[in-house]
């Protein structure tokens, strides 16, 4: 089930210093910490061992701080919705859910807690609603039980925007359901009427069925079709034509004419009106459910900053809500905790993991007087901080604002269908008016002139036109999903096909974002093995990314570190260990030189040096760097073939950026870019009429991702990057990027073909209708034929994608 | 003839309306809020209380 040196619960490799051994049911089990041991005992104690068999975790470990989290009763109380004396609800987001088994485990275990009546965890959004009895338990107790299982709960109250989006989604579903139900009824009536048209029908019965048809069609037009009518009204007020206007025009003429014909004893077209609305609503429903997945973006960002902080009051430590901190307050942040608000360090030297903020994986040394940002993770020692900014002005909140601004600033794009409508609506209207004028002046009766004009409007009815885009979008998104690509909506597909400039973030996107040992240079008389053994012995207890890289290398080389001794960590420099063989020093060149170790000059390029010495004698060095993803080079080559321009935007040093862009043959690079620089750069490029795609993974990329025409994030990036992006690669595989662009371009081709066909249909039928020679039944048949053609042309897309990329490539697991 | 047609049509409309009301009820109840979950819950083989519906995920009235 798990190898002997990885934790039974969280699957992480166990640093030998932390090994916890437990005997359960006569088996010896190894854990990485007492927290994991506790979870295992809880789970097996409840008889739910099948969790370990069924789970599929792509990611190991538990969220940072899960076992230690403390919850403050007062700050949670605001999130509780009271129903009556013995029932209350609390909504939360649970961090650390990776698979269906996690949801199963949480539901099973929590419902056994005293006082918890019901729990429902949403598989897609990781949100949960817990119903409990406030007299028997408290929210803080429930939160603590969740965190003891290795998950991290956050209270969550949906914002106004989210509630509105959920309401919107529901009302769309009801509108569609209603339209579908009524259209089905209507089809039955229409069938009878068509039969009657060919074989004859008693006029009395025909009129009766027409009344029923009108009765079911009316709600479809005015209730289900309301979004289109409202949209048409808006575009009329703005004096611009849109797809909504075209749809409304077609639907309302078909409907009004049918009502008129019903009383005059003519043929009715209620089915045309109802079917257009139903089919187009279906398309919108698919699009909106894809879009709604991205709504909680800004919300998640704010949750990175911890909800509570330890305020120092003299010598006394009080747990308070982060929001209540004011500038000048002194707080204490222990190792493993996140910094709640922007602060300055008063006392202590530590290493801070700012990867969520800058995207750079290497911890940064921070000492007295330095500023630290909210959301960064304290790694090595406890520090005392002076609060500089209140929570709402802290880095994370500023970043959330930047994302929001970027989203607002992004100009709404006019979709292809809308652009078509801009030409089509005035054209059709003027032809209809022209037809009426022609017949009127050539001496036809008033009724006949009007009838011919109306039939122009009916045959111009955008059935195929309305289906052209949604079906192609559906087929493209479907085949893209099979390749691990998620387009959030049809407009994204369209924008992706137009992209001509791609900006890449470096760390975590083109590279793995984790350093690995690239080269081992032992001093003369030493071997690689002895050097690695010494280094891994000293670093075995450290969670520093460099130490992890060294340990991983030692593990793959099959090296068992010797007996460890007491370790002293010097933040930012290295560590010192006293053991039976003497004093081991592992760290930077400066650290060893200061301690009097002589080190030869070595050209290490842009790589990080880790030197090792034993009793003052240099033993050698390890060279580490953040390796490029396997597929990076090939992807860049493929994208060049597609004629795209590319650039590297990174917050890293120019030397590293230059080296990466040279290896990948990227045309250009820009280094030392802050999040604001990145957005500014993208905005300038957009001003030069470029369609820009940004590929990134960190929180620092979030504003750029939302501003870019297409923001693309990869699985494995931070949640916030995934949430603010429009295009998500659901597998950590850069190669999908050129497949995404290929699919998008093909989809646009298909949409253009569809529109072309829909137009050709109109080109033939409109003149016929205008001359008054088109029998209604032929018009209906032609319309159905063109719709079928459009749909099957769209389905061709799926086959095309399968054929092009069917060569089974080995899963690029990088 | 007309009479029986009217009766049959009205009957079919009534049945349809019943199905439609049922659909509205399920949407309001939040059954479409999590379309991923049921396929996993279905395989959840022990017969404990998990079948009872939890509190709705959506809006609170």
Tab-separated table of C-alpha atoms in Angstrom, chain A residues 450-694:
chain	number	residue	atom	x	y	z
A	450	UNK	CA	-47.688	42.388	-45.452
A	451	UNK	CA	-47.818	38.611	-45.702
A	452	UNK	CA	-44.863	38.496	-48.065
A	453	UNK	CA	-42.846	40.818	-45.845
A	454	UNK	CA	-43.573	38.641	-42.837
A	455	UNK	CA	-42.585	35.468	-44.636
A	456	UNK	CA	-39.189	37.064	-45.357
A	457	UNK	CA	-38.730	37.586	-41.627
A	458	UNK	CA	-39.801	34.031	-40.871
A	459	UNK	CA	-37.477	32.308	-43.321
A	460	UNK	CA	-34.636	34.538	-42.210
A	461	UNK	CA	-35.338	33.114	-38.801
A	462	UNK	CA	-31.958	32.269	-37.360
A	463	UNK	CA	-32.434	28.589	-36.668
A	464	UNK	CA	-29.225	27.430	-38.315
A	465	UNK	CA	-27.613	30.739	-37.433
A	466	UNK	CA	-28.474	30.274	-33.783
A	467	UNK	CA	-27.206	26.707	-33.786
A	468	UNK	CA	-24.016	27.475	-35.703
A	469	UNK	CA	-22.026	28.652	-32.708
A	470	UNK	CA	-23.376	26.631	-29.745
A	471	UNK	CA	-23.060	23.239	-31.436
A	472	UNK	CA	-19.502	23.905	-32.573
A	473	UNK	CA	-18.600	25.195	-29.110
A	474	UNK	CA	-20.132	22.122	-27.533
A	475	UNK	CA	-18.291	19.712	-29.827
A	476	UNK	CA	-15.001	21.558	-29.349
A	477	UNK	CA	-15.268	21.773	-25.564
A	478	UNK	CA	-16.201	18.109	-25.422
A	479	UNK	CA	-13.222	16.908	-27.390
A	480	UNK	CA	-10.970	19.384	-25.549
A	481	UNK	CA	-12.121	18.015	-22.193
A	482	UNK	CA	-11.037	14.559	-23.340
A	483	UNK	CA	-7.544	15.993	-23.874
A	484	UNK	CA	-7.496	17.625	-20.438
A	485	UNK	CA	-8.371	21.114	-21.637
A	486	UNK	CA	-11.209	23.113	-20.127
A	487	UNK	CA	-12.523	26.125	-22.044
A	488	UNK	CA	-14.691	28.315	-19.887
A	489	UNK	CA	-17.242	29.333	-22.492
A	490	UNK	CA	-17.582	29.878	-26.210
A	491	UNK	CA	-16.057	33.342	-26.167
A	492	UNK	CA	-12.863	31.850	-24.737
A	493	UNK	CA	-12.726	29.389	-27.596
A	494	UNK	CA	-13.056	32.236	-30.018
A	495	UNK	CA	-10.416	34.353	-28.279
A	496	UNK	CA	-8.016	31.423	-28.068
A	497	UNK	CA	-8.203	30.987	-31.811
A	498	UNK	CA	-7.234	34.636	-32.261
A	499	UNK	CA	-4.284	34.610	-29.826
A	500	UNK	CA	-1.080	35.802	-31.461
A	501	UNK	CA	1.132	36.419	-28.435
A	502	UNK	CA	1.733	34.094	-25.492
A	503	UNK	CA	3.322	35.293	-22.262
A	504	UNK	CA	4.739	32.559	-20.039
A	505	UNK	CA	5.443	32.760	-16.366
A	506	UNK	CA	8.638	30.864	-15.556
A	507	UNK	CA	8.507	29.158	-12.189
A	508	UNK	CA	5.996	26.354	-11.989
A	509	UNK	CA	4.862	26.877	-15.589
A	510	UNK	CA	7.885	26.286	-17.803
A	511	UNK	CA	9.814	24.788	-14.908
A	512	UNK	CA	8.682	22.377	-12.226
A	513	UNK	CA	8.811	24.956	-9.466
A	514	UNK	CA	10.817	22.621	-7.256
A	515	UNK	CA	14.585	22.529	-7.171
A	516	UNK	CA	16.358	19.242	-7.866
A	517	UNK	CA	19.988	18.212	-7.520
A	518	UNK	CA	21.541	18.494	-10.930
A	519	UNK	CA	25.191	17.831	-10.304
A	520	UNK	CA	27.277	16.452	-7.461
A	521	UNK	CA	30.898	17.584	-7.304
A	522	UNK	CA	32.775	15.776	-4.523
A	523	UNK	CA	36.130	17.096	-3.297
A	524	UNK	CA	39.107	14.943	-4.301
A	525	UNK	CA	39.222	11.806	-2.216
A	526	UNK	CA	35.429	11.839	-1.714
A	527	UNK	CA	32.747	9.993	-3.637
A	528	UNK	CA	29.292	11.195	-4.574
A	529	UNK	CA	27.833	8.697	-2.122
A	530	UNK	CA	29.755	9.894	0.936
A	531	UNK	CA	28.977	13.502	0.048
A	532	UNK	CA	25.258	12.838	-0.332
A	533	UNK	CA	25.191	10.827	2.842
A	534	UNK	CA	26.717	13.674	4.869
A	535	UNK	CA	24.392	16.243	3.338
A	536	UNK	CA	21.258	14.162	3.815
A	537	UNK	CA	22.236	13.280	7.389
A	538	UNK	CA	22.414	16.959	8.304
A	539	UNK	CA	19.271	17.948	6.400
A	540	UNK	CA	17.067	15.013	7.311
A	541	UNK	CA	14.879	17.058	9.654
A	542	UNK	CA	14.506	20.129	7.451
A	543	UNK	CA	11.505	21.116	5.360
A	544	UNK	CA	13.490	23.656	3.322
A	545	UNK	CA	12.952	23.038	-0.438
A	546	UNK	CA	16.706	22.668	-0.996
A	547	UNK	CA	16.941	20.113	1.803
A	548	UNK	CA	13.974	18.220	0.355
A	549	UNK	CA	15.741	18.095	-3.009
A	550	UNK	CA	18.926	16.731	-1.422
A	551	UNK	CA	16.940	14.150	0.565
A	552	UNK	CA	15.017	13.064	-2.505
A	553	UNK	CA	18.277	12.568	-4.397
A	554	UNK	CA	19.776	10.576	-1.507
A	555	UNK	CA	16.647	8.437	-1.406
A	556	UNK	CA	16.772	7.610	-5.132
A	557	UNK	CA	20.469	6.782	-4.763
A	558	UNK	CA	19.493	4.346	-1.988
A	559	UNK	CA	21.573	6.079	0.676
A	560	UNK	CA	20.721	5.493	4.330
A	561	UNK	CA	21.848	8.525	6.326
A	562	UNK	CA	24.007	7.768	9.376
A	563	UNK	CA	23.050	8.634	12.971
A	564	UNK	CA	21.897	12.233	13.294
A	565	UNK	CA	22.801	14.660	16.073
A	566	UNK	CA	21.654	18.055	17.350
A	567	UNK	CA	21.135	20.577	14.546
A	568	UNK	CA	21.441	24.362	14.598
A	569	UNK	CA	19.736	26.170	11.722
A	570	UNK	CA	21.033	29.531	10.579
A	571	UNK	CA	18.136	30.933	8.531
A	572	UNK	CA	19.081	31.792	4.973
A	573	UNK	CA	22.570	30.364	5.254
A	574	UNK	CA	22.584	26.709	6.178
A	575	UNK	CA	22.791	24.344	9.092
A	576	UNK	CA	25.278	22.833	11.450
A	577	UNK	CA	25.106	19.354	12.962
A	578	UNK	CA	27.176	17.805	15.727
A	579	UNK	CA	27.372	14.063	15.255
A	580	UNK	CA	29.649	11.144	16.039
A	581	UNK	CA	31.829	11.829	12.991
A	582	UNK	CA	32.352	15.491	13.859
A	583	UNK	CA	30.736	18.778	12.915
A	584	UNK	CA	28.903	18.823	9.575
A	585	UNK	CA	28.189	22.151	7.882
A	586	UNK	CA	25.754	22.317	4.983
A	587	UNK	CA	24.892	25.605	3.340
A	588	UNK	CA	25.875	28.505	1.146
A	589	UNK	CA	29.414	29.377	0.161
A	590	UNK	CA	29.356	32.413	2.460
A	591	UNK	CA	28.213	30.320	5.415
A	592	UNK	CA	31.088	27.853	5.097
A	593	UNK	CA	33.707	30.504	4.317
A	594	UNK	CA	32.752	32.421	7.473
A	595	UNK	CA	33.300	29.256	9.465
A	596	UNK	CA	36.813	29.041	8.039
A	597	UNK	CA	36.301	26.383	5.392
A	598	UNK	CA	38.411	26.824	2.256
A	599	UNK	CA	36.405	26.407	-0.929
A	600	UNK	CA	37.823	26.313	-4.489
A	601	UNK	CA	36.269	28.601	-7.115
A	602	UNK	CA	33.667	26.848	-9.217
A	603	UNK	CA	31.544	28.217	-12.038
A	604	UNK	CA	28.037	27.189	-11.168
A	605	UNK	CA	26.184	29.430	-13.637
A	606	UNK	CA	22.661	30.198	-12.477
A	607	UNK	CA	22.408	27.139	-10.289
A	608	UNK	CA	22.276	27.177	-6.507
A	609	UNK	CA	25.346	25.880	-4.672
A	610	UNK	CA	25.066	23.791	-1.528
A	611	UNK	CA	28.431	23.159	0.076
A	612	UNK	CA	29.242	20.462	2.608
A	613	UNK	CA	32.102	20.321	5.090
A	614	UNK	CA	33.103	17.911	7.833
A	615	UNK	CA	35.171	19.227	10.741
A	616	UNK	CA	36.220	22.298	8.780
A	617	UNK	CA	37.291	20.371	5.661
A	618	UNK	CA	35.386	21.006	2.401
A	619	UNK	CA	33.827	17.784	1.162
A	620	UNK	CA	32.282	18.977	-2.052
A	621	UNK	CA	29.192	20.688	-3.342
A	622	UNK	CA	25.805	19.949	-4.831
A	623	UNK	CA	24.431	22.049	-7.639
A	624	UNK	CA	20.672	22.509	-7.646
A	625	UNK	CA	18.315	24.151	-10.053
A	626	UNK	CA	14.691	24.262	-10.997
A	627	UNK	CA	14.495	21.994	-14.061
A	628	UNK	CA	12.445	22.775	-17.145
A	629	UNK	CA	9.355	20.708	-17.794
A	630	UNK	CA	9.967	17.926	-20.264
A	631	UNK	CA	7.376	19.134	-22.710
A	632	UNK	CA	8.425	22.797	-22.549
A	633	UNK	CA	10.854	22.697	-25.455
A	634	UNK	CA	8.545	20.761	-27.720
A	635	UNK	CA	5.578	22.959	-26.829
A	636	UNK	CA	7.489	26.113	-27.706
A	637	UNK	CA	8.513	24.539	-31.029
A	638	UNK	CA	4.921	23.509	-31.838
A	639	UNK	CA	3.568	26.931	-30.909
A	640	UNK	CA	6.149	28.589	-33.159
A	641	UNK	CA	4.948	26.381	-35.980
A	642	UNK	CA	1.442	27.723	-35.377
A	643	UNK	CA	2.909	31.180	-35.944
A	644	UNK	CA	2.637	32.506	-32.397
A	645	UNK	CA	4.918	35.023	-30.775
A	646	UNK	CA	6.070	34.183	-27.253
A	647	UNK	CA	7.667	35.954	-24.333
A	648	UNK	CA	8.831	35.019	-20.851
A	649	UNK	CA	7.633	37.200	-17.962
A	650	UNK	CA	9.213	36.414	-14.634
A	651	UNK	CA	9.838	37.911	-11.254
A	652	UNK	CA	13.190	36.127	-11.244
A	653	UNK	CA	16.688	37.497	-11.945
A	654	UNK	CA	17.614	38.433	-15.564
A	655	UNK	CA	20.392	35.792	-15.736
A	656	UNK	CA	17.991	32.952	-14.980
A	657	UNK	CA	15.379	34.348	-17.340
A	658	UNK	CA	17.982	34.657	-20.095
A	659	UNK	CA	19.189	31.112	-19.571
A	660	UNK	CA	15.652	29.682	-19.688
A	661	UNK	CA	14.636	31.653	-22.756
A	662	UNK	CA	17.833	30.605	-24.551
A	663	UNK	CA	17.338	26.926	-23.780
A	664	UNK	CA	13.765	27.048	-25.016
A	665	UNK	CA	14.554	29.362	-27.928
A	666	UNK	CA	11.932	31.831	-26.728
A	667	UNK	CA	12.131	35.040	-28.735
A	668	UNK	CA	12.079	37.414	-25.776
A	669	UNK	CA	12.196	37.667	-22.002
A	670	UNK	CA	11.468	40.236	-19.296
A	671	UNK	CA	12.809	39.753	-15.780
A	672	UNK	CA	12.117	41.351	-12.381
A	673	UNK	CA	8.437	41.793	-13.189
A	674	UNK	CA	6.049	42.511	-10.325
A	675	UNK	CA	2.383	41.467	-10.642
A	676	UNK	CA	1.499	45.064	-11.530
A	677	UNK	CA	4.290	45.180	-14.166
A	678	UNK	CA	2.904	42.057	-15.764
A	679	UNK	CA	-0.595	43.501	-16.080
A	680	UNK	CA	0.799	46.806	-17.362
A	681	UNK	CA	2.827	44.963	-20.010
A	682	UNK	CA	-0.171	42.947	-21.127
A	683	UNK	CA	-2.296	46.059	-21.332
A	684	UNK	CA	0.252	47.795	-23.590
A	685	UNK	CA	0.360	44.785	-25.876
A	686	UNK	CA	-3.431	44.678	-26.019
A	687	UNK	CA	-3.300	48.376	-26.933
A	688	UNK	CA	-1.124	47.395	-29.935
A	689	UNK	CA	-3.946	45.132	-31.126
A	690	UNK	CA	-2.420	41.906	-29.934
A	691	UNK	CA	-4.570	39.139	-28.529
A	692	UNK	CA	-2.565	38.025	-25.530
A	693	UNK	CA	-2.629	34.704	-23.736
A	694	UNK	CA	-0.989	34.515	-20.326
